[in-house]
XYZ file of N, CA, C and O in Angstrom:
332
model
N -53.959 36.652 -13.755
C -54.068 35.360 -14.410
C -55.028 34.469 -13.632
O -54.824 34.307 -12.429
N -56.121 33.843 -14.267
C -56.877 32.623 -13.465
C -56.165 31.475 -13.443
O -55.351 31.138 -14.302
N -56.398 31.000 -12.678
C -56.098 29.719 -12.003
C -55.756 28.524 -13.396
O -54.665 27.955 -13.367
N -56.333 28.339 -14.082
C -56.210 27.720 -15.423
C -55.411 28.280 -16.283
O -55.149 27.483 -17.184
N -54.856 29.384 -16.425
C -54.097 29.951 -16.723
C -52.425 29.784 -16.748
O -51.460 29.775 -17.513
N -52.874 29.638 -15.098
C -51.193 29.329 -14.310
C -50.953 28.023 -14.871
O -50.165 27.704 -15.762
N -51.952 27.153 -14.049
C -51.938 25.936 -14.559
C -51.667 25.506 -16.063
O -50.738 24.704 -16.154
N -52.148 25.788 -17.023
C -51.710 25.627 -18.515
C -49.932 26.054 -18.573
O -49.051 25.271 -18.928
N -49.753 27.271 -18.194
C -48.157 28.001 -17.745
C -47.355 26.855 -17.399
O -46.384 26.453 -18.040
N -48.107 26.058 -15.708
C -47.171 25.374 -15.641
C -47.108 23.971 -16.394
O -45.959 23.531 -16.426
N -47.995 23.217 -16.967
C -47.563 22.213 -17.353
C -46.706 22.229 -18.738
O -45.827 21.470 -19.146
N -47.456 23.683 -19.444
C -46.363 23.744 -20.600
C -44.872 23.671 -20.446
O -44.164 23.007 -21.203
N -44.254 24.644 -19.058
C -43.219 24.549 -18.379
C -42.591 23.101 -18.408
O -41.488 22.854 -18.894
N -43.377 22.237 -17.864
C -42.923 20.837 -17.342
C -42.787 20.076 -18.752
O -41.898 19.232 -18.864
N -43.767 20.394 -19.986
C -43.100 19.831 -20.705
C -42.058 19.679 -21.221
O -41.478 18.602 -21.358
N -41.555 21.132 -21.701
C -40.448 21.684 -21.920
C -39.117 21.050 -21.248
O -38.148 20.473 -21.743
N -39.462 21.390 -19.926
C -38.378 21.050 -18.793
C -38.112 19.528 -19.262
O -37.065 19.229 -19.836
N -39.120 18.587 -18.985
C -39.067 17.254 -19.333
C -38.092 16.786 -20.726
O -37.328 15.829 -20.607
N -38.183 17.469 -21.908
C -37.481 17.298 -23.212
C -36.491 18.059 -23.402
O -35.846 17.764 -24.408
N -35.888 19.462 -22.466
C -34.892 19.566 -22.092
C -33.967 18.607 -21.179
O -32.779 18.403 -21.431
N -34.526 18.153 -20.297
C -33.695 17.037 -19.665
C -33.155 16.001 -20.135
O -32.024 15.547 -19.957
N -34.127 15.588 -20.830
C -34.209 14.208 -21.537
C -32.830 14.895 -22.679
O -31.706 14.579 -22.289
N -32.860 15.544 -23.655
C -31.748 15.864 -24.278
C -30.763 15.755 -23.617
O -29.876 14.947 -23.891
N -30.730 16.606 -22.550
C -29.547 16.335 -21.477
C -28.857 14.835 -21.437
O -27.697 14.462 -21.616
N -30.274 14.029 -21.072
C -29.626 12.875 -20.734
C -28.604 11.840 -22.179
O -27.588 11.145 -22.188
N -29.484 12.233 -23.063
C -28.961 11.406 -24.087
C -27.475 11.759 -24.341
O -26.500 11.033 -24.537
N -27.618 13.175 -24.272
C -25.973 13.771 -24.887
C -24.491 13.484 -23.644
O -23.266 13.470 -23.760
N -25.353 13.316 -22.645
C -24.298 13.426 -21.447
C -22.975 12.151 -21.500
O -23.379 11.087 -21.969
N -22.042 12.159 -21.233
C -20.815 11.177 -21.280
C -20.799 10.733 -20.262
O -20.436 9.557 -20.230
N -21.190 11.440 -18.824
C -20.937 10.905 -17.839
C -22.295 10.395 -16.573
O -23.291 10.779 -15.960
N -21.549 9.480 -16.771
C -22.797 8.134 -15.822
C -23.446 9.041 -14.631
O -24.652 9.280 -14.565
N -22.753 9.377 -13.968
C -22.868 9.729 -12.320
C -23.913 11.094 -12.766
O -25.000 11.079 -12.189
N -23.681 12.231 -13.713
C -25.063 13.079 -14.112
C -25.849 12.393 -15.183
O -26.842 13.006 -15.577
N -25.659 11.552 -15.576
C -26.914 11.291 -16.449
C -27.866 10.447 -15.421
O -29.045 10.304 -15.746
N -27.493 9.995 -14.438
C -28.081 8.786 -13.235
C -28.886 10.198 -12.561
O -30.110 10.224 -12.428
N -28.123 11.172 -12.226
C -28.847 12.082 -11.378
C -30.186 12.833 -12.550
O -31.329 13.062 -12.154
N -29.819 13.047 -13.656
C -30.461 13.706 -14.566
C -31.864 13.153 -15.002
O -32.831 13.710 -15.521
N -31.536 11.323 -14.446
C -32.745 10.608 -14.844
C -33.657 10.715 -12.843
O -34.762 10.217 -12.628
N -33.258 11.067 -12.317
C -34.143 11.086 -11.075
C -34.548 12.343 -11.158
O -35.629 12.578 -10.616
N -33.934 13.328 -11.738
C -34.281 14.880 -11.969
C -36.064 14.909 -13.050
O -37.162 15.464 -13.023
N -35.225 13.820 -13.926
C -36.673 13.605 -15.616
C -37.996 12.842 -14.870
O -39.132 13.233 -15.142
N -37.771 11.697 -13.886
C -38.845 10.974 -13.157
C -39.466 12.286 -12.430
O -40.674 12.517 -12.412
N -38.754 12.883 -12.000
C -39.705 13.899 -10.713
C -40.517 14.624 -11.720
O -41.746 14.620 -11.778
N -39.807 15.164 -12.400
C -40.667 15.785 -13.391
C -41.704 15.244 -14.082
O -42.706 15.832 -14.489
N -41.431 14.148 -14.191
C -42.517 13.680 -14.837
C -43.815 13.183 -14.171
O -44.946 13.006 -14.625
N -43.020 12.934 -12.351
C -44.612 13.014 -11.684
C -45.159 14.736 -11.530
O -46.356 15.025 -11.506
N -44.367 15.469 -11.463
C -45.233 16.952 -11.110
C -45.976 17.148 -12.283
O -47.120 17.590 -12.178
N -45.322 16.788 -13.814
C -46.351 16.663 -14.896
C -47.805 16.419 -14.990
O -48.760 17.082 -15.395
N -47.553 14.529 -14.169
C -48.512 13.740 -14.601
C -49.614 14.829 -13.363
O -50.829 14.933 -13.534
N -48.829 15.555 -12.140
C -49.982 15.721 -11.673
C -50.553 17.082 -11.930
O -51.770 17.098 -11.748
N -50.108 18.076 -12.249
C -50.677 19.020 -13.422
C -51.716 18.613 -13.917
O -52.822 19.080 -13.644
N -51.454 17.477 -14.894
C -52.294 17.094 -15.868
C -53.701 16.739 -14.980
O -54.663 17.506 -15.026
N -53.715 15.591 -14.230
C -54.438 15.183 -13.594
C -55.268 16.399 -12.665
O -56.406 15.974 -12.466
N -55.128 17.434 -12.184
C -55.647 18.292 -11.436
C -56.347 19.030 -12.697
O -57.570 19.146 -12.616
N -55.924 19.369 -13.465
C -56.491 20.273 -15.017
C -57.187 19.528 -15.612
O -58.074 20.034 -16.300
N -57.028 17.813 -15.566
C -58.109 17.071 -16.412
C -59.602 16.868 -15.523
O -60.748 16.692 -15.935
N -59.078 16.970 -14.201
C -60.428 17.125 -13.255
C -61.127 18.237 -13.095
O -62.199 18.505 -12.552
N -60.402 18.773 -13.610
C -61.253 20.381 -13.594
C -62.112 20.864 -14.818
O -62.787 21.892 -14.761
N -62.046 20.073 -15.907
C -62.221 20.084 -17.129
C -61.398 20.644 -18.410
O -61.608 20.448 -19.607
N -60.251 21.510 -17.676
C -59.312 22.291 -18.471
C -58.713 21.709 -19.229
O -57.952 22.463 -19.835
N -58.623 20.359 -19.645
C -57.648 19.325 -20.360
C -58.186 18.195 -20.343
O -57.676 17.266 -19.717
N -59.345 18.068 -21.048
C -60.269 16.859 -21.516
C -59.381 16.261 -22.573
O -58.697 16.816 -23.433
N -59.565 14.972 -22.290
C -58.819 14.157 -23.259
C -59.931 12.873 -23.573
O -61.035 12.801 -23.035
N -59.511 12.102 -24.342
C -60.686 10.987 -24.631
C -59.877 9.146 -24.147
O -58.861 9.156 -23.452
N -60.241 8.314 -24.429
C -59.873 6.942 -24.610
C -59.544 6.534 -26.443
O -60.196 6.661 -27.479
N -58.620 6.173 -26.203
C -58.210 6.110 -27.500
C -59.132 4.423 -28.234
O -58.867 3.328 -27.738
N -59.865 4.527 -29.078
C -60.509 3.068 -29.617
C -59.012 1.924 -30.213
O -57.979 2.078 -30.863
N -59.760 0.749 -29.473
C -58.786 -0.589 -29.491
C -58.018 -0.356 -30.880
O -56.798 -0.337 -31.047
N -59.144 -0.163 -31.946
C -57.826 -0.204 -33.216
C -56.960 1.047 -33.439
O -56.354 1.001 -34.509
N -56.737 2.199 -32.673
C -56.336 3.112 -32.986
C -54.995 2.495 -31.808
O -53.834 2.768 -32.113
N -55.204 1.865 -30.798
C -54.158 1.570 -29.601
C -53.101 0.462 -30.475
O -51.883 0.481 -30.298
N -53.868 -0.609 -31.557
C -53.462 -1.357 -31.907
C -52.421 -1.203 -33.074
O -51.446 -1.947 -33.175
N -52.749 -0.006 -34.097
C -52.213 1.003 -34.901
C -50.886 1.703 -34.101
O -49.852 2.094 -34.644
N -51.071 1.728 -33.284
C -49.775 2.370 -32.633
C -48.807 0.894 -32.561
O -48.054 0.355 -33.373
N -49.239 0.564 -31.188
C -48.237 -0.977 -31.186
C -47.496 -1.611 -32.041
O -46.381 -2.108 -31.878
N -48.289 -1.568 -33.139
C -48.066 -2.084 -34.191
C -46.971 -1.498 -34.870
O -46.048 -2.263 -35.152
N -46.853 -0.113 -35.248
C -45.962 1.080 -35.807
C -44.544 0.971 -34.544
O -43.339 0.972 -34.796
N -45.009 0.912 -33.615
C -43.704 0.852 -32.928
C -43.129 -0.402 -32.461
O -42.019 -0.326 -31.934
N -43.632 -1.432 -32.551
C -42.825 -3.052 -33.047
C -42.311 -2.926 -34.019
O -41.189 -3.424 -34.115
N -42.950 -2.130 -35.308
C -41.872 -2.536 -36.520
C -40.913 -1.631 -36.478
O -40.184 -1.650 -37.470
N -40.629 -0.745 -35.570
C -39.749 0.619 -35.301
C -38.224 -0.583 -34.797
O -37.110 -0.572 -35.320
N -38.609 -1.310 -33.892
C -37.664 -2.376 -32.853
C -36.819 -2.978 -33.630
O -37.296 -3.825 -34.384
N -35.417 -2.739 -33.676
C -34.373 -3.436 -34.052
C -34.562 -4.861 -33.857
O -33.668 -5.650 -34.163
């Protein structure tokens, strides 16, 4: 396997892991693992962000800037989501 390879492996991993947890957390009854479950989802989510970041410098995971009205289109959709 090349190096980009692994790398793709692992961040798919971390996503996964990440929205497995997160289920975890929602369903859980009890405070004391859902508290640990959310320091478990943060870590993960920095080894994610840095996956990403090492693969986006490498060129393996080019992404773009999203244009103001497309950022604004979102915001917008998820204010009117807000109880």
């Amino acid at each position: 396997m090349s190096e980009q390879d692994i790398l793709t492996d692992l961040l798919t991993s971390e996503k996964h892991t990440t929205s497995t947890v997160n289920t975890f957390i929602s369903e859980s009854t009890c405070a004391n693992l859902r508290q640990n479950l959310k320091t478990i989802l943060n870590e993960e989510h920095s080894i994610h962000e840095n996956l990403y970041n090492i693969m986006n410098q490498k060129g393996w995971y080019p992404t773009s800037d999203a244009e103001a009205q497309e950022v604004q289109k979102a915001k917008d959709k998820y204010n009117s989501l807000q109880v």
